[in-house]
């Protein structure tokens, strides 16, 4: 049974239309690739409730979520920017995932300690975001997502600004946390071969449509769709 089911989801901007259907089992990681303007980030925004679809339905664990406000949907979202507050410590930023007013229970504090440990930030939790590296800030943003304890994690190119070594480390961390916490993950990336290392399935979008969806190795090593072939040639030449 599918944990995430998206049925005929449509959104139109002028002459451009997004129209997708997806099914993803619990605990799986779906990598979403495609050129700029393909609809990758728009798809995540629709799932998160930041955009309203023209038609179609979204189900999480068989429950419809179209009518739920973003804050009431059983998911958490990590953006391209880490959205950390510079006047707060890393600990306090992460704690916002438990309670927006930082009114923390003992259970909350335990959850924060678990998230800090999982992301290897315990030793620098008292520092401000401006006093740590970019990779550490991204780990803090990921730890904040963990504190929300939601089953679905949406990642919209959050590691783009990091160098290749740090990106690889963050992808490995996401994969480890997914398996440890049983998360279902959707990750948007413009680096297909990097995201393929953690994705169970790969989805290629262009012009608001799904052109290919399947095994990452098969799609990247033996692409057959002309638009996917062109996209892979373009990304490999950059």
Coordinates of N, CA and C in Angstrom, one line a residue:
X1 N 0.8 -1.2 0.0 CA 0.0 0.0 0.0 C 0.9 1.3 0.0
X2 N 0.5 2.2 -0.8 CA 1.3 3.5 -0.9 C 1.1 4.3 0.4
X3 N 2.2 4.9 0.8 CA 2.2 5.8 1.9 C 1.8 7.2 1.4
X4 N 2.4 7.6 0.3 CA 2.1 8.9 -0.3 C 1.5 8.6 -1.7
X5 N 0.3 9.1 -1.9 CA -0.4 8.9 -3.2 C -0.8 10.3 -3.7
X6 N -0.4 10.6 -4.9 CA -0.8 11.9 -5.5 C -1.5 11.5 -6.8
X7 N -2.8 12.0 -6.9 CA -3.6 11.6 -8.0 C -4.1 12.8 -8.8
X8 N -3.6 12.8 -10.0 CA -4.0 13.8 -11.0 C -3.9 15.2 -10.5
X9 N -2.7 15.5 -9.8 CA -2.5 16.9 -9.2 C -2.2 17.9 -10.3
X10 N -3.0 18.9 -10.4 CA -2.8 19.9 -11.4 C -2.7 21.3 -10.9
X11 N -1.8 22.1 -11.5 CA -1.7 23.5 -11.2 C -1.3 24.2 -12.5
X12 N -1.9 25.4 -12.7 CA -1.6 26.1 -14.0 C -1.1 27.5 -13.7
X13 N 0.0 27.9 -14.4 CA 0.5 29.3 -14.4 C 0.5 29.7 -15.9
X14 N -0.4 30.5 -16.3 CA -0.4 30.9 -17.7 C -0.5 29.7 -18.6
X15 N 0.5 29.6 -19.5 CA 0.5 28.4 -20.5 C 1.2 27.2 -19.9
X16 N 1.7 27.3 -18.7 CA 2.4 26.2 -18.1 C 1.5 25.4 -17.1
X17 N 1.5 24.1 -17.2 CA 0.6 23.3 -16.4 C 1.4 22.1 -15.8
X18 N 1.3 22.0 -14.5 CA 1.8 20.8 -13.8 C 0.7 19.8 -13.7
X19 N 1.0 18.6 -14.0 CA 0.0 17.5 -14.0 C 0.7 16.2 -13.6
X20 N 0.6 15.7 -12.4 CA 1.4 14.6 -11.9 C 0.5 13.6 -11.1
X21 N 0.9 12.4 -11.1 CA 0.4 11.3 -10.3 C 1.6 10.5 -9.8
X22 N 1.6 10.2 -8.5 CA 2.8 9.5 -7.9 C 2.3 8.6 -6.8
X23 N 2.9 7.4 -6.7 CA 2.7 6.6 -5.5 C 4.0 6.2 -4.9
X24 N 4.2 6.3 -3.6 CA 5.4 6.0 -3.0 C 5.2 5.2 -1.7
X25 N 5.9 4.1 -1.5 CA 5.7 3.3 -0.3 C 6.4 3.9 0.9
X26 N 6.0 3.6 2.1 CA 6.6 4.1 3.3 C 8.0 3.7 3.4
X27 N 8.8 4.7 3.9 CA 10.2 4.4 4.1 C 11.1 4.5 2.9
X28 N 10.5 4.9 1.8 CA 11.3 5.0 0.5 C 11.8 6.4 0.3
X29 N 12.8 6.6 -0.5 CA 13.3 7.9 -0.8 C 13.2 8.1 -2.3
X30 N 12.5 9.1 -2.7 CA 12.2 9.5 -4.1 C 13.0 10.7 -4.5
X31 N 14.0 10.5 -5.4 CA 14.7 11.7 -5.9 C 14.0 12.3 -7.1
X32 N 13.9 13.6 -7.1 CA 13.2 14.3 -8.2 C 14.2 15.2 -8.9
X33 N 14.4 14.9 -10.2 CA 15.4 15.7 -11.0 C 14.7 16.3 -12.2
X34 N 15.4 17.2 -12.8 CA 14.8 17.9 -14.0 C 15.4 19.3 -14.1
X35 N 15.2 19.9 -15.3 CA 15.8 21.2 -15.5 C 15.0 22.3 -14.7
X36 N 15.5 23.5 -14.6 CA 14.8 24.6 -14.0 C 13.5 24.8 -14.7
X37 N 12.5 25.1 -13.9 CA 11.1 25.3 -14.5 C 10.4 24.0 -14.8
X38 N 10.9 22.9 -14.4 CA 10.3 21.6 -14.6 C 9.1 21.4 -13.7
X39 N 9.1 22.0 -12.6 CA 7.9 21.8 -11.6 C 8.3 21.1 -10.4
X40 N 9.6 20.8 -10.1 CA 10.1 20.0 -9.0 C 9.7 20.7 -7.7
X41 N 10.1 22.0 -7.5 CA 9.8 22.7 -6.3 C 8.3 23.0 -6.1
X42 N 7.7 23.2 -7.2 CA 6.2 23.4 -7.2 C 5.5 22.2 -6.7
X43 N 6.0 21.0 -7.1 CA 5.4 19.8 -6.6 C 5.5 19.7 -5.1
X44 N 6.7 20.0 -4.6 CA 6.9 19.9 -3.1 C 6.0 20.9 -2.4
X45 N 5.9 22.1 -3.0 CA 5.0 23.2 -2.4 C 3.6 22.8 -2.3
X46 N 3.1 22.1 -3.4 CA 1.7 21.6 -3.4 C 1.5 20.5 -2.3
X47 N 2.5 19.6 -2.1 CA 2.4 18.6 -1.1 C 2.4 19.2 0.3
X48 N 3.2 20.2 0.5 CA 3.3 20.9 1.8 C 2.2 21.8 2.1
X49 N 1.4 22.2 1.0 CA 0.3 23.1 1.2 C 0.6 24.6 1.1
X50 N 1.8 24.9 0.5 CA 2.2 26.3 0.3 C 1.5 26.8 -1.0
X51 N 1.2 25.9 -1.9 CA 0.4 26.2 -3.1 C -0.9 25.4 -3.1
X52 N -1.9 25.9 -3.7 CA -3.2 25.2 -3.8 C -3.4 24.7 -5.2
X53 N -3.6 23.4 -5.4 CA -3.8 22.8 -6.7 C -5.1 23.2 -7.3
X54 N -5.1 23.3 -8.7 CA -6.4 23.5 -9.4 C -7.3 22.3 -9.3
X55 N -6.7 21.1 -9.3 CA -7.5 19.9 -9.1 C -6.5 18.8 -8.7
X56 N -7.1 17.6 -8.3 CA -6.3 16.5 -7.9 C -6.3 16.3 -6.4
X57 N -5.8 15.2 -5.9 CA -5.8 14.8 -4.5 C -4.4 14.3 -4.0
X58 N -4.2 14.6 -2.8 CA -2.9 14.1 -2.1 C -3.4 13.3 -0.9
X59 N -2.8 12.1 -0.8 CA -3.1 11.3 0.4 C -1.8 10.9 1.1
X60 N -1.8 11.0 2.4 CA -0.6 10.5 3.2 C -1.2 9.5 4.1
X61 N -0.6 8.3 4.0 CA -1.1 7.1 4.8 C -2.6 7.0 4.7
X62 N -3.1 7.1 3.4 CA -4.5 6.9 3.1 C -5.4 8.0 3.5
X63 N -4.9 9.1 4.1 CA -5.7 10.2 4.6 C -5.6 11.4 3.6
X64 N -6.7 11.9 3.2 CA -6.6 13.1 2.3 C -6.1 14.3 3.1
X65 N -5.2 15.1 2.4 CA -4.6 16.2 3.2 C -4.8 17.6 2.4
X66 N -5.6 17.5 1.3 CA -5.8 18.8 0.5 C -6.3 19.9 1.3
X67 N -7.2 19.6 2.3 CA -7.9 20.6 3.0 C -7.2 21.0 4.3
X68 N -6.0 20.4 4.6 CA -5.3 20.7 5.8 C -4.3 21.9 5.6
X69 N -4.3 22.8 6.6 CA -3.3 23.8 6.6 C -1.9 23.3 6.6
X70 N -0.9 24.0 6.1 CA 0.5 23.4 6.1 C 1.0 23.0 7.4
X71 N 0.6 23.7 8.5 CA 1.1 23.3 9.8 C 0.4 22.1 10.4
X72 N -0.6 21.7 9.7 CA -1.4 20.5 10.2 C -1.1 19.2 9.3
X73 N -0.2 19.4 8.3 CA 0.1 18.2 7.5 C 1.2 17.4 8.1
X74 N 1.1 16.1 8.0 CA 2.1 15.2 8.7 C 3.4 15.1 7.9
X75 N 4.1 16.3 7.8 CA 5.3 16.4 7.0 C 6.2 17.5 7.5
X76 N 7.4 17.5 7.2 CA 8.3 18.6 7.5 C 9.1 19.0 6.2
X77 N 9.5 20.2 6.1 CA 10.0 20.7 4.8 C 11.4 21.4 5.1
X78 N 12.4 21.0 4.3 CA 13.7 21.7 4.5 C 14.0 22.4 3.2
X79 N 14.2 23.7 3.3 CA 14.3 24.6 2.1 C 15.7 24.7 1.6
X80 N 15.9 25.4 0.5 CA 17.2 25.7 0.0 C 18.0 26.5 1.0
X81 N 17.3 27.5 1.6 CA 17.9 28.3 2.7 C 17.6 27.6 4.0
X82 N 18.6 27.6 5.0 CA 18.3 26.8 6.2 C 17.3 27.5 7.1
X83 N 17.0 28.8 6.9 CA 16.0 29.5 7.7 C 16.3 29.4 9.2
X84 N 17.5 29.5 9.6 CA 17.9 29.5 11.0 C 17.9 31.0 11.5
X85 N 17.5 31.2 12.8 CA 17.5 32.5 13.3 C 18.9 32.8 14.0
X86 N 19.5 33.9 13.5 CA 20.9 34.2 13.9 C 21.0 34.6 15.3
X87 N 19.9 35.1 15.9 CA 19.9 35.6 17.3 C 19.7 34.4 18.3
X88 N 19.4 33.2 17.8 CA 19.2 32.1 18.6 C 20.4 31.1 18.5
X89 N 20.7 30.3 19.5 CA 21.7 29.3 19.4 C 21.2 28.1 18.5
X90 N 22.1 27.3 18.2 CA 21.7 26.1 17.4 C 20.7 25.3 18.2
X91 N 20.9 25.1 19.5 CA 20.0 24.4 20.3 C 18.6 25.0 20.2
X92 N 18.5 26.3 20.4 CA 17.2 27.0 20.3 C 16.6 26.9 19.0
X93 N 17.4 27.0 17.9 CA 16.8 26.9 16.6 C 16.2 25.5 16.4
X94 N 16.9 24.5 16.9 CA 16.5 23.1 16.7 C 15.2 22.9 17.6
X95 N 15.2 23.5 18.8 CA 14.1 23.4 19.7 C 12.8 23.9 19.1
X96 N 12.9 24.8 18.2 CA 11.7 25.4 17.5 C 10.9 24.3 16.8
X97 N 11.6 23.2 16.5 CA 10.9 22.1 15.9 C 9.9 21.4 16.8
X98 N 10.2 21.5 18.1 CA 9.4 20.9 19.2 C 8.3 21.9 19.6
X99 N 8.6 23.2 19.8 CA 7.7 24.1 20.2 C 8.1 25.5 19.7
X100 N 7.2 26.2 19.0 CA 7.6 27.5 18.4 C 7.8 28.6 19.4
X101 N 7.3 28.4 20.7 CA 7.5 29.3 21.7 C 8.6 28.9 22.7
X102 N 9.3 27.8 22.3 CA 10.4 27.3 23.1 C 10.0 27.0 24.6
X103 N 8.7 26.6 24.7 CA 8.2 26.1 26.0 C 8.4 24.6 26.0
X104 N 9.5 24.1 26.5 CA 9.9 22.7 26.3 C 9.7 21.9 27.5
X105 N 9.1 20.7 27.2 CA 8.9 19.7 28.2 C 10.2 18.8 28.3
X106 N 10.2 18.0 29.3 CA 11.3 17.0 29.4 C 11.4 16.1 28.2
X107 N 10.2 15.7 27.7 CA 10.2 14.9 26.5 C 10.8 15.7 25.3
X108 N 10.4 17.0 25.2 CA 11.0 17.8 24.1 C 12.5 17.9 24.2
X109 N 13.0 18.1 25.4 CA 14.4 18.2 25.6 C 15.2 16.9 25.3
X110 N 14.5 15.8 25.6 CA 15.1 14.5 25.2 C 15.2 14.4 23.7
X111 N 14.1 14.8 23.1 CA 14.0 14.7 21.6 C 15.1 15.6 21.0
X112 N 15.3 16.8 21.5 CA 16.4 17.7 21.0 C 17.7 17.0 21.2
X113 N 18.0 16.4 22.3 CA 19.3 15.8 22.5 C 19.5 14.6 21.5
X114 N 18.4 13.9 21.2 CA 18.5 12.8 20.3 C 18.9 13.4 18.9
X115 N 18.2 14.5 18.5 CA 18.5 15.1 17.2 C 19.9 15.7 17.1
X116 N 20.3 16.3 18.2 CA 21.7 16.8 18.2 C 22.7 15.7 18.1
X117 N 22.5 14.6 18.8 CA 23.4 13.5 18.7 C 23.4 12.9 17.3
X118 N 22.2 12.7 16.7 CA 22.1 12.1 15.4 C 22.8 13.0 14.3
X119 N 22.8 14.3 14.5 CA 23.4 15.1 13.5 C 24.8 15.6 13.9
X120 N 25.3 15.1 15.0 CA 26.7 15.3 15.5 C 26.9 16.8 15.8
X121 N 25.9 17.4 16.5 CA 26.0 18.9 16.8 C 26.0 19.1 18.3
X122 N 26.1 18.1 19.1 CA 26.0 18.3 20.6 C 27.0 19.2 21.1
X123 N 28.2 19.1 20.6 CA 29.4 19.9 21.2 C 29.3 21.3 20.8
X124 N 28.5 21.7 19.8 CA 28.4 23.1 19.4 C 27.0 23.7 19.5
X125 N 26.2 23.0 20.3 CA 24.8 23.4 20.4 C 24.6 24.8 20.9
X126 N 25.5 25.3 21.7 CA 25.4 26.6 22.3 C 25.9 27.8 21.4
X127 N 26.4 27.4 20.2 CA 26.8 28.5 19.3 C 25.7 29.0 18.5
X128 N 25.9 30.2 17.9 CA 25.0 30.9 17.0 C 25.3 30.4 15.6
X129 N 24.3 30.5 14.7 CA 24.5 30.1 13.3 C 25.7 30.8 12.6
X130 N 25.9 32.0 13.0 CA 27.0 32.8 12.3 C 28.4 32.3 12.8
X131 N 28.4 31.5 13.8 CA 29.7 31.0 14.4 C 30.0 29.6 14.0
X132 N 29.2 29.0 13.1 CA 29.5 27.6 12.6 C 29.5 27.6 11.1
X133 N 29.9 26.5 10.6 CA 30.1 26.3 9.1 C 28.8 26.1 8.4
X134 N 28.8 26.2 7.1 CA 27.6 26.0 6.3 C 27.0 24.6 6.5
X135 N 27.9 23.7 6.5 CA 27.5 22.3 6.7 C 26.8 22.1 8.0
X136 N 27.4 22.7 9.1 CA 26.8 22.6 10.4 C 25.4 23.3 10.5
X137 N 25.3 24.4 9.8 CA 24.0 25.1 9.8 C 22.9 24.2 9.1
X138 N 23.3 23.5 8.0 CA 22.4 22.6 7.3 C 22.0 21.4 8.2
X139 N 23.0 20.9 9.0 CA 22.7 19.8 9.9 C 21.8 20.3 11.0
X140 N 21.9 21.5 11.4 CA 21.0 22.1 12.4 C 19.6 22.1 11.9
X141 N 19.4 22.6 10.6 CA 18.1 22.6 10.0 C 17.5 21.2 9.9
X142 N 18.4 20.3 9.6 CA 17.9 18.9 9.5 C 17.5 18.4 10.9
X143 N 18.2 18.7 11.9 CA 17.9 18.3 13.2 C 16.6 18.9 13.7
X144 N 16.3 20.1 13.3 CA 15.0 20.8 13.6 C 13.9 20.0 12.9
X145 N 14.1 19.5 11.7 CA 13.1 18.7 11.0 C 12.8 17.4 11.8
X146 N 13.9 16.8 12.3 CA 13.7 15.6 13.1 C 12.9 15.8 14.3
X147 N 13.0 17.0 15.0 CA 12.3 17.2 16.2 C 10.8 17.4 16.0
X148 N 10.4 17.6 14.7 CA 9.0 17.7 14.4 C 8.3 16.3 14.4
X149 N 9.1 15.3 14.3 CA 8.7 13.9 14.3 C 7.5 13.6 13.4
X150 N 7.7 14.0 12.2 CA 6.7 13.8 11.1 C 7.2 12.7 10.2
X151 N 6.3 11.9 9.6 CA 6.8 10.7 8.8 C 7.3 11.0 7.4
X152 N 6.9 12.2 6.9 CA 7.3 12.6 5.6 C 8.3 13.8 5.6
X153 N 9.4 13.7 4.9 CA 10.4 14.7 4.9 C 10.6 15.2 3.4
X154 N 10.4 16.5 3.2 CA 10.5 17.1 1.9 C 11.8 17.9 1.9
X155 N 12.7 17.7 0.9 CA 13.9 18.4 0.8 C 14.0 19.1 -0.5
X156 N 14.0 20.4 -0.5 CA 14.1 21.2 -1.7 C 15.5 21.7 -2.0
X157 N 16.3 20.9 -2.5 CA 17.7 21.3 -2.8 C 18.4 22.0 -1.6
X158 N 18.3 21.4 -0.4 CA 18.9 22.1 0.7 C 20.4 22.2 0.8
X159 N 21.1 21.3 0.0 CA 22.5 21.2 0.1 C 23.3 21.8 -1.1
X160 N 22.5 22.6 -1.9 CA 23.1 23.1 -3.1 C 24.3 24.0 -2.9
X161 N 24.3 24.8 -1.8 CA 25.4 25.7 -1.6 C 26.7 25.1 -1.0
X162 N 26.6 23.8 -0.6 CA 27.7 23.1 0.0 C 28.7 22.6 -1.1
X163 N 29.9 22.4 -0.7 CA 30.9 21.8 -1.7 C 30.5 20.3 -1.8
X164 N 31.1 19.6 -2.9 CA 30.7 18.2 -3.1 C 30.9 17.3 -2.0
X165 N 32.0 17.5 -1.2 CA 32.3 16.6 -0.1 C 31.2 16.7 1.0
X166 N 30.8 18.0 1.3 CA 29.8 18.2 2.3 C 28.4 17.7 1.8
X167 N 28.2 17.9 0.6 CA 26.9 17.4 0.0 C 26.8 15.9 0.2
X168 N 27.9 15.2 -0.1 CA 27.9 13.8 0.0 C 27.7 13.4 1.5
X169 N 28.3 14.1 2.4 CA 28.1 13.8 3.8 C 26.7 14.0 4.2
X170 N 26.0 15.1 3.7 CA 24.7 15.4 4.1 C 23.7 14.3 3.5
X171 N 24.0 13.9 2.3 CA 23.2 12.9 1.7 C 23.3 11.6 2.5
X172 N 24.5 11.2 2.9 CA 24.7 10.0 3.7 C 23.9 10.2 5.1
X173 N 24.0 11.4 5.6 CA 23.3 11.6 6.9 C 21.8 11.4 6.7
X174 N 21.2 12.0 5.7 CA 19.8 11.9 5.4 C 19.4 10.4 5.3
X175 N 20.2 9.7 4.5 CA 19.9 8.3 4.3 C 19.9 7.5 5.6
X176 N 20.9 7.8 6.5 CA 21.0 7.1 7.8 C 19.8 7.4 8.7
X177 N 19.4 8.7 8.7 CA 18.3 9.1 9.5 C 17.0 8.6 9.0
X178 N 16.9 8.5 7.7 CA 15.7 7.9 7.1 C 15.5 6.5 7.5
X179 N 16.6 5.7 7.5 CA 16.5 4.3 7.9 C 16.3 4.2 9.4
X180 N 16.9 5.0 10.2 CA 16.8 5.0 11.6 C 15.4 5.3 12.1
X181 N 14.8 6.4 11.5 CA 13.5 6.9 12.0 C 12.4 6.4 11.1
X182 N 12.6 5.7 10.1 CA 11.5 5.2 9.2 C 10.9 6.3 8.4
X183 N 11.6 7.3 8.0 CA 11.1 8.4 7.3 C 10.8 8.0 5.8
X184 N 9.8 8.7 5.2 CA 9.7 8.7 3.8 C 10.2 10.0 3.3
X185 N 11.0 10.0 2.2 CA 11.7 11.2 1.8 C 11.5 11.5 0.4
X186 N 11.2 12.8 0.1 CA 11.2 13.3 -1.3 C 12.3 14.4 -1.3
X187 N 13.3 14.2 -2.3 CA 14.4 15.2 -2.3 C 14.5 15.7 -3.8
X188 N 14.4 17.0 -3.9 CA 14.6 17.6 -5.2 C 16.1 18.0 -5.4
X189 N 16.7 17.7 -6.5 CA 18.1 17.9 -6.8 C 18.3 18.2 -8.3
X190 N 19.3 19.1 -8.5 CA 19.7 19.2 -9.9 C 21.0 18.5 -10.2
X191 N 21.4 17.6 -9.3 CA 22.6 16.8 -9.4 C 22.2 15.3 -9.4
X192 N 21.7 14.8 -10.5 CA 21.1 13.5 -10.6 C 22.0 12.3 -10.0
X193 N 23.3 12.4 -10.4 CA 24.1 11.3 -9.9 C 24.4 11.3 -8.4
X194 N 24.4 12.5 -7.8 CA 24.5 12.6 -6.4 C 23.3 12.1 -5.6
X195 N 22.1 12.5 -6.1 CA 20.9 12.1 -5.4 C 20.6 10.6 -5.6
X196 N 21.1 10.1 -6.7 CA 20.9 8.7 -7.0 C 21.5 7.8 -5.9
X197 N 22.5 8.3 -5.2 CA 23.2 7.5 -4.2 C 22.3 7.2 -3.0
X198 N 21.3 8.0 -2.7 CA 20.4 7.8 -1.6 C 18.9 7.5 -2.0
X199 N 18.6 7.7 -3.3 CA 17.2 7.5 -3.7 C 17.0 6.0 -4.1
X200 N 15.8 5.5 -3.6 CA 15.3 4.2 -4.0 C 14.7 4.3 -5.4
X201 N 14.1 5.4 -5.7 CA 13.5 5.7 -7.0 C 13.9 7.1 -7.5
X202 N 13.9 7.2 -8.8 CA 14.2 8.5 -9.4 C 13.1 8.9 -10.3
X203 N 12.7 10.2 -10.2 CA 11.7 10.7 -11.0 C 12.2 11.9 -11.8
X204 N 12.0 11.9 -13.1 CA 12.5 12.9 -14.0 C 11.3 13.7 -14.5
X205 N 11.3 15.1 -14.2 CA 10.3 16.0 -14.6 C 10.7 17.0 -15.7
X206 N 9.8 17.3 -16.5 CA 10.1 18.4 -17.5 C 8.8 19.0 -17.9
X207 N 8.7 20.3 -18.0 CA 7.5 21.0 -18.4 C 6.3 20.6 -17.6
X208 N 6.5 20.4 -16.3 CA 5.4 20.1 -15.4 C 4.8 18.7 -15.4
X209 N 5.5 17.8 -16.2 CA 5.1 16.4 -16.3 C 6.2 15.5 -15.9
X210 N 5.7 14.3 -15.5 CA 6.7 13.2 -15.2 C 7.0 12.5 -16.5
X211 N 8.3 12.5 -16.9 CA 8.7 11.9 -18.1 C 9.2 10.5 -17.9
X212 N 9.9 10.3 -16.7 CA 10.4 9.0 -16.4 C 10.3 8.8 -14.9
X213 N 10.1 7.5 -14.4 CA 10.1 7.2 -13.0 C 10.5 5.8 -12.9
X214 N 11.6 5.5 -12.2 CA 12.1 4.2 -12.0 C 13.3 4.0 -11.2
X215 N 14.0 2.9 -11.4 CA 15.3 2.7 -10.7 C 16.3 3.7 -11.1
X216 N 17.0 4.3 -10.1 CA 18.0 5.3 -10.4 C 19.1 4.8 -11.3
X217 N 19.7 3.6 -11.1 CA 20.8 3.1 -11.9 C 20.3 2.9 -13.3
X218 N 19.1 2.4 -13.5 CA 18.6 2.1 -14.8 C 18.4 3.4 -15.6
X219 N 17.8 4.4 -14.9 CA 17.5 5.7 -15.6 C 18.8 6.4 -16.0
X220 N 19.8 6.4 -15.1 CA 21.0 7.2 -15.3 C 22.0 6.5 -16.2
X221 N 22.0 5.2 -16.1 CA 23.0 4.4 -16.9 C 22.5 4.1 -18.3
X222 N 21.2 3.9 -18.4 CA 20.6 3.5 -19.7 C 19.4 4.3 -20.0
X223 N 19.5 5.6 -20.1 CA 18.3 6.5 -20.3 C 17.8 6.3 -21.8
X224 N 16.5 6.3 -21.9 CA 15.9 6.1 -23.2 C 15.1 7.3 -23.6
X225 N 14.6 8.1 -22.7 CA 13.7 9.2 -23.0 C 14.6 10.4 -23.6
X226 N 14.3 10.9 -24.7 CA 15.2 11.9 -25.3 C 15.4 13.1 -24.4
X227 N 14.4 13.6 -23.7 CA 14.6 14.7 -22.8 C 15.5 14.4 -21.6
X228 N 15.4 13.2 -21.1 CA 16.3 12.8 -20.0 C 17.7 12.7 -20.5
X229 N 17.9 12.1 -21.7 CA 19.2 12.1 -22.3 C 19.9 13.4 -22.4
X230 N 19.1 14.4 -22.9 CA 19.6 15.8 -23.1 C 19.9 16.4 -21.7
X231 N 19.0 16.1 -20.8 CA 19.2 16.7 -19.4 C 20.5 16.2 -18.8
X232 N 20.7 14.9 -18.9 CA 21.9 14.3 -18.3 C 23.2 14.7 -19.0
X233 N 23.1 14.9 -20.3 CA 24.3 15.5 -21.0 C 24.6 16.9 -20.6
X234 N 23.5 17.7 -20.3 CA 23.7 19.1 -19.9 C 24.3 19.1 -18.5
X235 N 23.8 18.3 -17.6 CA 24.3 18.3 -16.2 C 25.7 17.8 -16.1
X236 N 26.1 16.8 -16.9 CA 27.4 16.3 -16.9 C 28.5 17.3 -17.5
X237 N 28.0 18.2 -18.3 CA 28.9 19.1 -18.9 C 29.1 20.4 -18.1
X238 N 28.4 20.5 -17.0 CA 28.5 21.7 -16.2 C 29.7 21.7 -15.3

